Tab-separated table of C-alpha atoms and ligand atoms in Angstrom:
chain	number	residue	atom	x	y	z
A	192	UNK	CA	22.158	3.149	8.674
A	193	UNK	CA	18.647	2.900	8.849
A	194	UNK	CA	16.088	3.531	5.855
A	195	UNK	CA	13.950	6.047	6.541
A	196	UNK	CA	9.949	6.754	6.027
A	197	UNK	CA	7.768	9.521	7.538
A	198	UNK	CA	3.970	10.839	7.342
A	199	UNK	CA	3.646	13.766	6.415
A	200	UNK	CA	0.371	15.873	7.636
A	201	UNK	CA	-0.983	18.303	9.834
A	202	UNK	CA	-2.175	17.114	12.278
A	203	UNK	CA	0.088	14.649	12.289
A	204	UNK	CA	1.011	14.196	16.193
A	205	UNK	CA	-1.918	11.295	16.684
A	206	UNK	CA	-0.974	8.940	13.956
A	207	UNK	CA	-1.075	5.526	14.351
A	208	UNK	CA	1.369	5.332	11.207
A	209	UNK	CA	4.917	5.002	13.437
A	210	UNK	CA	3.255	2.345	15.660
A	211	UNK	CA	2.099	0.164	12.188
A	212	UNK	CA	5.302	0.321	10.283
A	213	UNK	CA	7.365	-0.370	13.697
A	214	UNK	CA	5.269	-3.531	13.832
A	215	UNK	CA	5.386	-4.036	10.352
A	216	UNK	CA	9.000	-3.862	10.250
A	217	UNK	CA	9.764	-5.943	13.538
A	218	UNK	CA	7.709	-9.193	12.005
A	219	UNK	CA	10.358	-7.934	8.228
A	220	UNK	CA	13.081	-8.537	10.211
A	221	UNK	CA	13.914	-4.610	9.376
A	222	UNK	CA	15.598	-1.822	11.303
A	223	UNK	CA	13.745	1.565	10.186
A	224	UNK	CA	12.739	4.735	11.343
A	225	UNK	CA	9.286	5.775	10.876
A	226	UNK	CA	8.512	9.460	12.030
A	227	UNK	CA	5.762	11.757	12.131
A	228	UNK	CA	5.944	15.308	9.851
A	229	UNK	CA	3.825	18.274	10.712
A	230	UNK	CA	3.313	20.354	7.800
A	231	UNK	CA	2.773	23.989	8.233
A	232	UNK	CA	4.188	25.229	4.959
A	233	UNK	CA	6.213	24.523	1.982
A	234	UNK	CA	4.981	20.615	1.768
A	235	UNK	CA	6.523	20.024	-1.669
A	236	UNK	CA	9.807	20.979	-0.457
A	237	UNK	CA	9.348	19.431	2.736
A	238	UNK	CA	9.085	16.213	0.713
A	239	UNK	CA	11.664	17.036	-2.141
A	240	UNK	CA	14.246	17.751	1.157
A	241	UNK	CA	13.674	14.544	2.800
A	242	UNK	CA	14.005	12.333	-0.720
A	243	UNK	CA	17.225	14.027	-1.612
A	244	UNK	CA	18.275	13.383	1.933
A	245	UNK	CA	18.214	9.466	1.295
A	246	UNK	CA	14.491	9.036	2.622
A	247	UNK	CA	13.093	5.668	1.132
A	248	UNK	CA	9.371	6.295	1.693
A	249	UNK	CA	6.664	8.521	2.763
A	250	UNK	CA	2.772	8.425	3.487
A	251	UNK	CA	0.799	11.417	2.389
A	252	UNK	CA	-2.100	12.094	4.829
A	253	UNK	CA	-5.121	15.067	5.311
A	254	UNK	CA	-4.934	17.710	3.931
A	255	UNK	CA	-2.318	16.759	1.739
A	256	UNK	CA	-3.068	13.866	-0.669
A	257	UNK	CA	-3.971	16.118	-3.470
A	258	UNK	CA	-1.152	17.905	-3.272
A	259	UNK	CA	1.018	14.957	-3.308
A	260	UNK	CA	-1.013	14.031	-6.991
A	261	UNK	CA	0.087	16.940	-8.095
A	262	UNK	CA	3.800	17.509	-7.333
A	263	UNK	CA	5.042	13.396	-8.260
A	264	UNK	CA	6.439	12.884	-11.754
A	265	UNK	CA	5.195	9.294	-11.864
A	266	UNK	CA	1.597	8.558	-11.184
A	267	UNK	CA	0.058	5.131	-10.545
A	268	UNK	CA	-3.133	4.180	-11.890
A	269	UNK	CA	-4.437	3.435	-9.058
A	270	UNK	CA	-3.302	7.138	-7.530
A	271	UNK	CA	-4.892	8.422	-10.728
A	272	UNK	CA	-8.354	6.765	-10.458
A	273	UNK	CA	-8.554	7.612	-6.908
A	274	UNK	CA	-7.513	11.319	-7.291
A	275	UNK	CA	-4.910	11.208	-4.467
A	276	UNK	CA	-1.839	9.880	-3.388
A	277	UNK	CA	-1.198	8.439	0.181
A	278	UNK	CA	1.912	7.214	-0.953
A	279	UNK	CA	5.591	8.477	-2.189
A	280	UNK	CA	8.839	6.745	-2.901
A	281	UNK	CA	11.557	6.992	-5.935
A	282	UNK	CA	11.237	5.082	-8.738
A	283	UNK	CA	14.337	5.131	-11.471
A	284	UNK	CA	15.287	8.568	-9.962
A	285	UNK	CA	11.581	10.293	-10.463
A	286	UNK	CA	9.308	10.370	-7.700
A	287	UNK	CA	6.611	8.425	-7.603
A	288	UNK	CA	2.824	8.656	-6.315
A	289	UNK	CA	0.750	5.410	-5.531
A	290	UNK	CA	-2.771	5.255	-3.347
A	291	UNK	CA	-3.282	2.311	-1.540
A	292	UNK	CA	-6.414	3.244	0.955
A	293	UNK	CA	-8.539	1.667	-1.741
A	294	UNK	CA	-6.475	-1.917	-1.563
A	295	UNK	CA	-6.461	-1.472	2.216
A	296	UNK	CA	-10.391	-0.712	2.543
A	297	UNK	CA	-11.718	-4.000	0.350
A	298	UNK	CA	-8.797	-5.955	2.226
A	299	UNK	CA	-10.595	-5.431	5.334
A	300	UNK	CA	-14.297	-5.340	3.868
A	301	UNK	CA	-13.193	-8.625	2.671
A	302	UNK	CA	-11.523	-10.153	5.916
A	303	UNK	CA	-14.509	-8.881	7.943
A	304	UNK	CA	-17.542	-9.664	5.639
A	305	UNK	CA	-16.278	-12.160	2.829
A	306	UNK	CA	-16.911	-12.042	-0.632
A	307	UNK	CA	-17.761	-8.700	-2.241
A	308	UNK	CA	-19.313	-10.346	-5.821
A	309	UNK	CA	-22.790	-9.503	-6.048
A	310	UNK	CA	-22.580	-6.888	-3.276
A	311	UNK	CA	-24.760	-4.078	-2.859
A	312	UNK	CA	-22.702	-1.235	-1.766
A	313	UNK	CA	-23.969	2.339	0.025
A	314	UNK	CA	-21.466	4.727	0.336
A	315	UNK	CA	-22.309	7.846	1.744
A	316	UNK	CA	-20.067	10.413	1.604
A	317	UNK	CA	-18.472	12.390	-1.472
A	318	UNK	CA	-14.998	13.202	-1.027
A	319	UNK	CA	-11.666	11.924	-1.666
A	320	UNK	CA	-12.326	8.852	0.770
A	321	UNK	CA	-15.351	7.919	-1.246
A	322	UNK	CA	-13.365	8.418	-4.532
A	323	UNK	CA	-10.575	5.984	-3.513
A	324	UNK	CA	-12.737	2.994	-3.090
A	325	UNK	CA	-15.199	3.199	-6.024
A	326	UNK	CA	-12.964	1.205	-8.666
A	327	UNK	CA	-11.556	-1.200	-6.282
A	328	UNK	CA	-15.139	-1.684	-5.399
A	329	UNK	CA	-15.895	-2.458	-8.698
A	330	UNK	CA	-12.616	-4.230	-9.651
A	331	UNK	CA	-13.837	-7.058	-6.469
A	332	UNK	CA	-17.059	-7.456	-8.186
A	333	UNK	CA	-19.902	-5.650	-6.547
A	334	UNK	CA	-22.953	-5.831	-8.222
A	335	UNK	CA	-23.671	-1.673	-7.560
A	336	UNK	CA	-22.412	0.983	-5.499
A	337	UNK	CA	-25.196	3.954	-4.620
A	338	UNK	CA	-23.356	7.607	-3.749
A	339	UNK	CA	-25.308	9.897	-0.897
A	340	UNK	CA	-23.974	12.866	0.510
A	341	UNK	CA	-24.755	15.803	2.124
A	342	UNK	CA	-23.588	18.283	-0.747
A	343	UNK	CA	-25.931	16.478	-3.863
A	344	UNK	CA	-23.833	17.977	-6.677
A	345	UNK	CA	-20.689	16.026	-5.592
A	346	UNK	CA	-22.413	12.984	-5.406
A	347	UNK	CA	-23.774	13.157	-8.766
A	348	UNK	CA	-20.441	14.306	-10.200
A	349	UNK	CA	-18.948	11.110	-8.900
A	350	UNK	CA	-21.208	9.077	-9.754
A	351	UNK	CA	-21.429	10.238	-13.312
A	352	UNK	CA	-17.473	10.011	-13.323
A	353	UNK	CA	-17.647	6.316	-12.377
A	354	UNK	CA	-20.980	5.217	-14.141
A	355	UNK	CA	-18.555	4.138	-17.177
A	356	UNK	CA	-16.918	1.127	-14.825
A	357	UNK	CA	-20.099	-0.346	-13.346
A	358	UNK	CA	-23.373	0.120	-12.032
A	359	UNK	CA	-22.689	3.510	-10.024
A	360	UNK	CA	-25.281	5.881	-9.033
A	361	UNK	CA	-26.332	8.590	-6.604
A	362	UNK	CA	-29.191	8.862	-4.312
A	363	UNK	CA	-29.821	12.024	-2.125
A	364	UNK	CA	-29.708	11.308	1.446
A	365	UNK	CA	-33.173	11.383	1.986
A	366	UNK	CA	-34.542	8.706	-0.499
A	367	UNK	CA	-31.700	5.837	0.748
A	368	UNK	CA	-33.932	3.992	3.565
A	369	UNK	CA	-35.656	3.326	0.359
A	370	UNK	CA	-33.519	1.103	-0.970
A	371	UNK	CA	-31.367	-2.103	0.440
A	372	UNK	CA	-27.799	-2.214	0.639
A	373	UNK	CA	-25.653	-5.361	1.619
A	374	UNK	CA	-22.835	-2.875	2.819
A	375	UNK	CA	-23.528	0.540	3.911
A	376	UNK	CA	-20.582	2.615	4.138
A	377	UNK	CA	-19.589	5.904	6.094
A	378	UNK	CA	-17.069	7.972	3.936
A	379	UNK	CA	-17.880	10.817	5.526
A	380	UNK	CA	-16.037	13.257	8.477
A	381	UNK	CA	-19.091	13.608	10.416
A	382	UNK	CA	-17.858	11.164	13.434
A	383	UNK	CA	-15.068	13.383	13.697
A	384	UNK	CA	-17.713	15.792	15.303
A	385	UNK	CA	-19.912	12.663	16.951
A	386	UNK	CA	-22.911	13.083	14.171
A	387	UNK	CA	-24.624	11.132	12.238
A	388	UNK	CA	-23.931	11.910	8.044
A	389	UNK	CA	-27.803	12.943	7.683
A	390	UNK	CA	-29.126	9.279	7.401
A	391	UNK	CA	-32.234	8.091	8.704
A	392	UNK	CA	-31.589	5.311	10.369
A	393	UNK	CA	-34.003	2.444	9.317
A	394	UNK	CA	-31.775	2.665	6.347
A	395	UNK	CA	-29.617	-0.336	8.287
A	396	UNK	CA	-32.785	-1.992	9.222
A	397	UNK	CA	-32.061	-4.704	5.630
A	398	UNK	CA	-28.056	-4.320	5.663
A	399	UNK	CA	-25.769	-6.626	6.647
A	400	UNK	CA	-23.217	-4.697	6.924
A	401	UNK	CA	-21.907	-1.120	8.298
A	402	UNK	CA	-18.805	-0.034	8.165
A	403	UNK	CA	-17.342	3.734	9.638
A	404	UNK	CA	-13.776	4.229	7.913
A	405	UNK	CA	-12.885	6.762	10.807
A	406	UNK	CA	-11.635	5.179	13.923
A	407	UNK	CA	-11.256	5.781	17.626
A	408	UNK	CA	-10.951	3.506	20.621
A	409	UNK	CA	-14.989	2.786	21.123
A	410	UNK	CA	-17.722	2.325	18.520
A	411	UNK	CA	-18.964	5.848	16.892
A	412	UNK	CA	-22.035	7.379	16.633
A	413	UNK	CA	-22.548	5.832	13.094
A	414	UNK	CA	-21.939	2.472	14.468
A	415	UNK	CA	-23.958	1.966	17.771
A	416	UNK	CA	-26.849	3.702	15.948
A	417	UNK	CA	-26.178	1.297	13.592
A	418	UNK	CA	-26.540	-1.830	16.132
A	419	UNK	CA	-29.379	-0.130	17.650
A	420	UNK	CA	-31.601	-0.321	14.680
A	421	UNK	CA	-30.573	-3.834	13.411
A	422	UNK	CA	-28.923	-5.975	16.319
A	423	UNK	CA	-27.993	-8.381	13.791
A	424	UNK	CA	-25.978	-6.060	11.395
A	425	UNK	CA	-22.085	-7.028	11.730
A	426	UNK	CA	-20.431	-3.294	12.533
A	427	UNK	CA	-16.965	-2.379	12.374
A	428	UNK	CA	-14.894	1.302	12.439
A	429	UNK	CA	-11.703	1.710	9.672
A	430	UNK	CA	-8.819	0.542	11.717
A	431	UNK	CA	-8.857	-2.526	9.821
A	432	UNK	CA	-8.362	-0.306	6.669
A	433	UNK	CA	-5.992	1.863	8.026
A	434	UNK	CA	-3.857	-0.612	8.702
A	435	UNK	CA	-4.719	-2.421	5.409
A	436	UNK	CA	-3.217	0.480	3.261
A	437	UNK	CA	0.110	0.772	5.453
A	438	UNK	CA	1.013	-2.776	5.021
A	439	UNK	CA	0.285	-1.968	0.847
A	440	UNK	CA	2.572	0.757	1.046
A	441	UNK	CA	5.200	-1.292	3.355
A	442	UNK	CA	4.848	-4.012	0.943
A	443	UNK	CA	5.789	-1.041	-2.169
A	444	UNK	CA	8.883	0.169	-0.269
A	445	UNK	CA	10.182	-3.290	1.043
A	446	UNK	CA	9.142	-6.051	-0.699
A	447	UNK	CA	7.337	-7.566	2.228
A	448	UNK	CA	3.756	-8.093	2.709
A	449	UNK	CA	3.092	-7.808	6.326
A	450	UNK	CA	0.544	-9.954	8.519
A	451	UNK	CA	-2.620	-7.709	8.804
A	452	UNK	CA	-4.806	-9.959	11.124
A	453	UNK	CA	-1.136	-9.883	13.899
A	454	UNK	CA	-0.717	-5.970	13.679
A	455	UNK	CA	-4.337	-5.438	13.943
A	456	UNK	CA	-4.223	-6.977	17.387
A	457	UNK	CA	-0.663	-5.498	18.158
A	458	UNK	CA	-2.283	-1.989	17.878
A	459	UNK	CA	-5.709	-2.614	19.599
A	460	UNK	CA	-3.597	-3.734	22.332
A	461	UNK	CA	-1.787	-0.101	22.264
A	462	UNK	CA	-4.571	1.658	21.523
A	463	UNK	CA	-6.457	0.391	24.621
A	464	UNK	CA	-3.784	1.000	26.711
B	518	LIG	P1	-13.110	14.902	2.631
B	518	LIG	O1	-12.919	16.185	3.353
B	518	LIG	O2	-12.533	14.713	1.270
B	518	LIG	O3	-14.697	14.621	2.489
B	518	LIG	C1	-15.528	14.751	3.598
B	518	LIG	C2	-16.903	14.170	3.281
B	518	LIG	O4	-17.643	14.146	4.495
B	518	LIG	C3	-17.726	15.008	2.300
B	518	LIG	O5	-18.547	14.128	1.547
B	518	LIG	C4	-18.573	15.882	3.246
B	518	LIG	O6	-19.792	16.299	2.676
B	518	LIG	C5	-18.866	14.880	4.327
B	518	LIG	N1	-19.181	15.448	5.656
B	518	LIG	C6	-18.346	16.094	6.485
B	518	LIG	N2	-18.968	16.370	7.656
B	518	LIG	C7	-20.219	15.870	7.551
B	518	LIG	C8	-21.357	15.829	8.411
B	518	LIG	N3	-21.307	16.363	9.642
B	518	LIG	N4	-22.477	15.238	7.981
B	518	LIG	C9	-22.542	14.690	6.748
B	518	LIG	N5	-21.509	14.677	5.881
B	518	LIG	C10	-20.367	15.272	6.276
B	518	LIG	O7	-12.591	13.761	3.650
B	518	LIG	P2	-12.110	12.269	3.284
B	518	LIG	O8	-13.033	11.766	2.248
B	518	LIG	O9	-10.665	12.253	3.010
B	518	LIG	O10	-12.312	11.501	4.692
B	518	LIG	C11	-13.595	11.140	5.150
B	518	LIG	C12	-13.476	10.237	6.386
B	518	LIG	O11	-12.806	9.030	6.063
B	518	LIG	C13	-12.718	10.869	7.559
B	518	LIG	O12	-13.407	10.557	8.752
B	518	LIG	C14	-11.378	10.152	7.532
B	518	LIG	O13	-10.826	10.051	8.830
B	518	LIG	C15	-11.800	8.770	7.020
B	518	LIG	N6	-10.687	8.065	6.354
B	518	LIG	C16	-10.237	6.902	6.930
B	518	LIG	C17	-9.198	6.200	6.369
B	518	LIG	C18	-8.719	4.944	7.028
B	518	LIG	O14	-7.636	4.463	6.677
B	518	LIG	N7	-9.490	4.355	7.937
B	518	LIG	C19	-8.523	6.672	5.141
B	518	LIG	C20	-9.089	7.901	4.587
B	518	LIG	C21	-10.120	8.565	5.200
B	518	LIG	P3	-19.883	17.645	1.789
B	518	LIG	O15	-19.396	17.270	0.431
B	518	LIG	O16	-21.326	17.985	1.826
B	518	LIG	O17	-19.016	18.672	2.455
């Protein structure tokens, strides 16, 4: 029989999740089945029902992640730090709750740019994609990361929750075009609706990098406006990321670290088609 994974979200019927782990588990040499979950209710017993059915593994995406934190018996560190889990499987009978979209994000920050050490790091944006990458941030050896969002409170509160790891700060919206940033990051939803996150944009004018960690099949609003004000700026969305932290999780339930670089191609390829 097969081992079986699923995502479980709502909305769930566009993931790209299926597609990555097929790929993933085609280079393993593994015969799985990967399936999507719509949650409209119930999710802890949703995800209690399909462990004690034999599932192996399970990827915990919006608006569920906190809810996942809450429910597991085992938390990673990692899951802890980041305030979320993205990722379930059993450990010694008692379920467990890992987060890898932090591992995934400075994977592909990494591929894409090079070394993070000394980095200057903008991150605009306050929620729980935000969260996830501060300490891996740190743990790769930026030299700061500055928090701006459009609800000032939350930015603060992070930042004041993180200042005890590294140089971490927040800076409203409006005062960050004072300031240079190697690596301006957009953690926020607003390409979901085709806006910019309340940046002026001569903020990318001394970057060198911009990165949007939502992704679609052409460049968003964040990214051409990007280009547009510094034609030399290097610009990429979050597919790399995405999937970054499904080959982490992959690697938790199997064993096997999957080739990044091949599936990233793989799925452009099916993505454009
Ligand atoms: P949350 O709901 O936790 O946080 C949303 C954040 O976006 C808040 O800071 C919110 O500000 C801000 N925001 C929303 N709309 C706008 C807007 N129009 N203008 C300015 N700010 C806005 O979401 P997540 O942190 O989980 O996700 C954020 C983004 O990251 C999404 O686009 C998601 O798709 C992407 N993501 C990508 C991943 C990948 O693998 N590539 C993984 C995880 C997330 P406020 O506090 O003021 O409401």
């Amino acid at each position: 029989m097969k081992d079986r994974y699923l995502v479980f979200g709502n909305p769930i019927a566009h993931s790209w999740s299926p597609a990555i782990h097929a790929i993933f588990a085609r280079e393993a040499g593994l015969s799985i089945e990967y399936d999507r979950c719509l949650v409209e209710s119930e999710f802890e017993t949703k995800v209690r029902d399909f462990f004690v059915r034999g599932g192996k593994g399970a990827n915990v995406t919006l608006p569920f992640k906190e809810d996942a934190m809450r429910m597991v018996e085992v938390l990673t560190d990692r899951a802890k730090m980041a305030g979320a889990v993205n990722t379930l499987y059993m450990r010694e009978g008692r379920l467990t709750g890992d987060n890898t979209d932090g591992k995934g994000f400075v994977a592909d920050i990494r591929n894409q740019f090079g070394t993070l050490d000394q980095a200057t790091i903008l991150l605009i944006g306050a929620g729980g994609a935000a969260r996830g990458v501060i300490k891996p941030l740190l743990d790769d050896g930026v030299a700061s990361i500055a928090i701006a969002n459009r609800t000032d409170a939350k930015s603060k509160l992070l930042a004041a929750e993180f200042a005890t790891y590294g140089n971490v700060v927040s800076k409203s919206l409006s005062e960050v075009s004072d300031d240079c940033f190697d690596i301006i990051v957009n953690c926020t939803s607003s390409s979901v609706h085709n806006e910019l996150p309340g940046i002026e944009p001569d903020v990318f004018s001394t970057a060198r990098f911009a990165y949007d960690m939502y992704y679609r099949n052409e460049p968003t609003v964040f990214m051409s406006t990007a280009l547009k004000n510094n034609p030399n700026l290097q610009v990429s969305d979050g597919l790399g990321m995405l999937i970054g932290q499904a080959a982490e999780s992959f690697r938790i339930w199997t064993g096997y670290a999957p080739d990044v670089s091949a599936a990233m191609i793989l799925i452009k390829r099916e993505m454009f088609a």
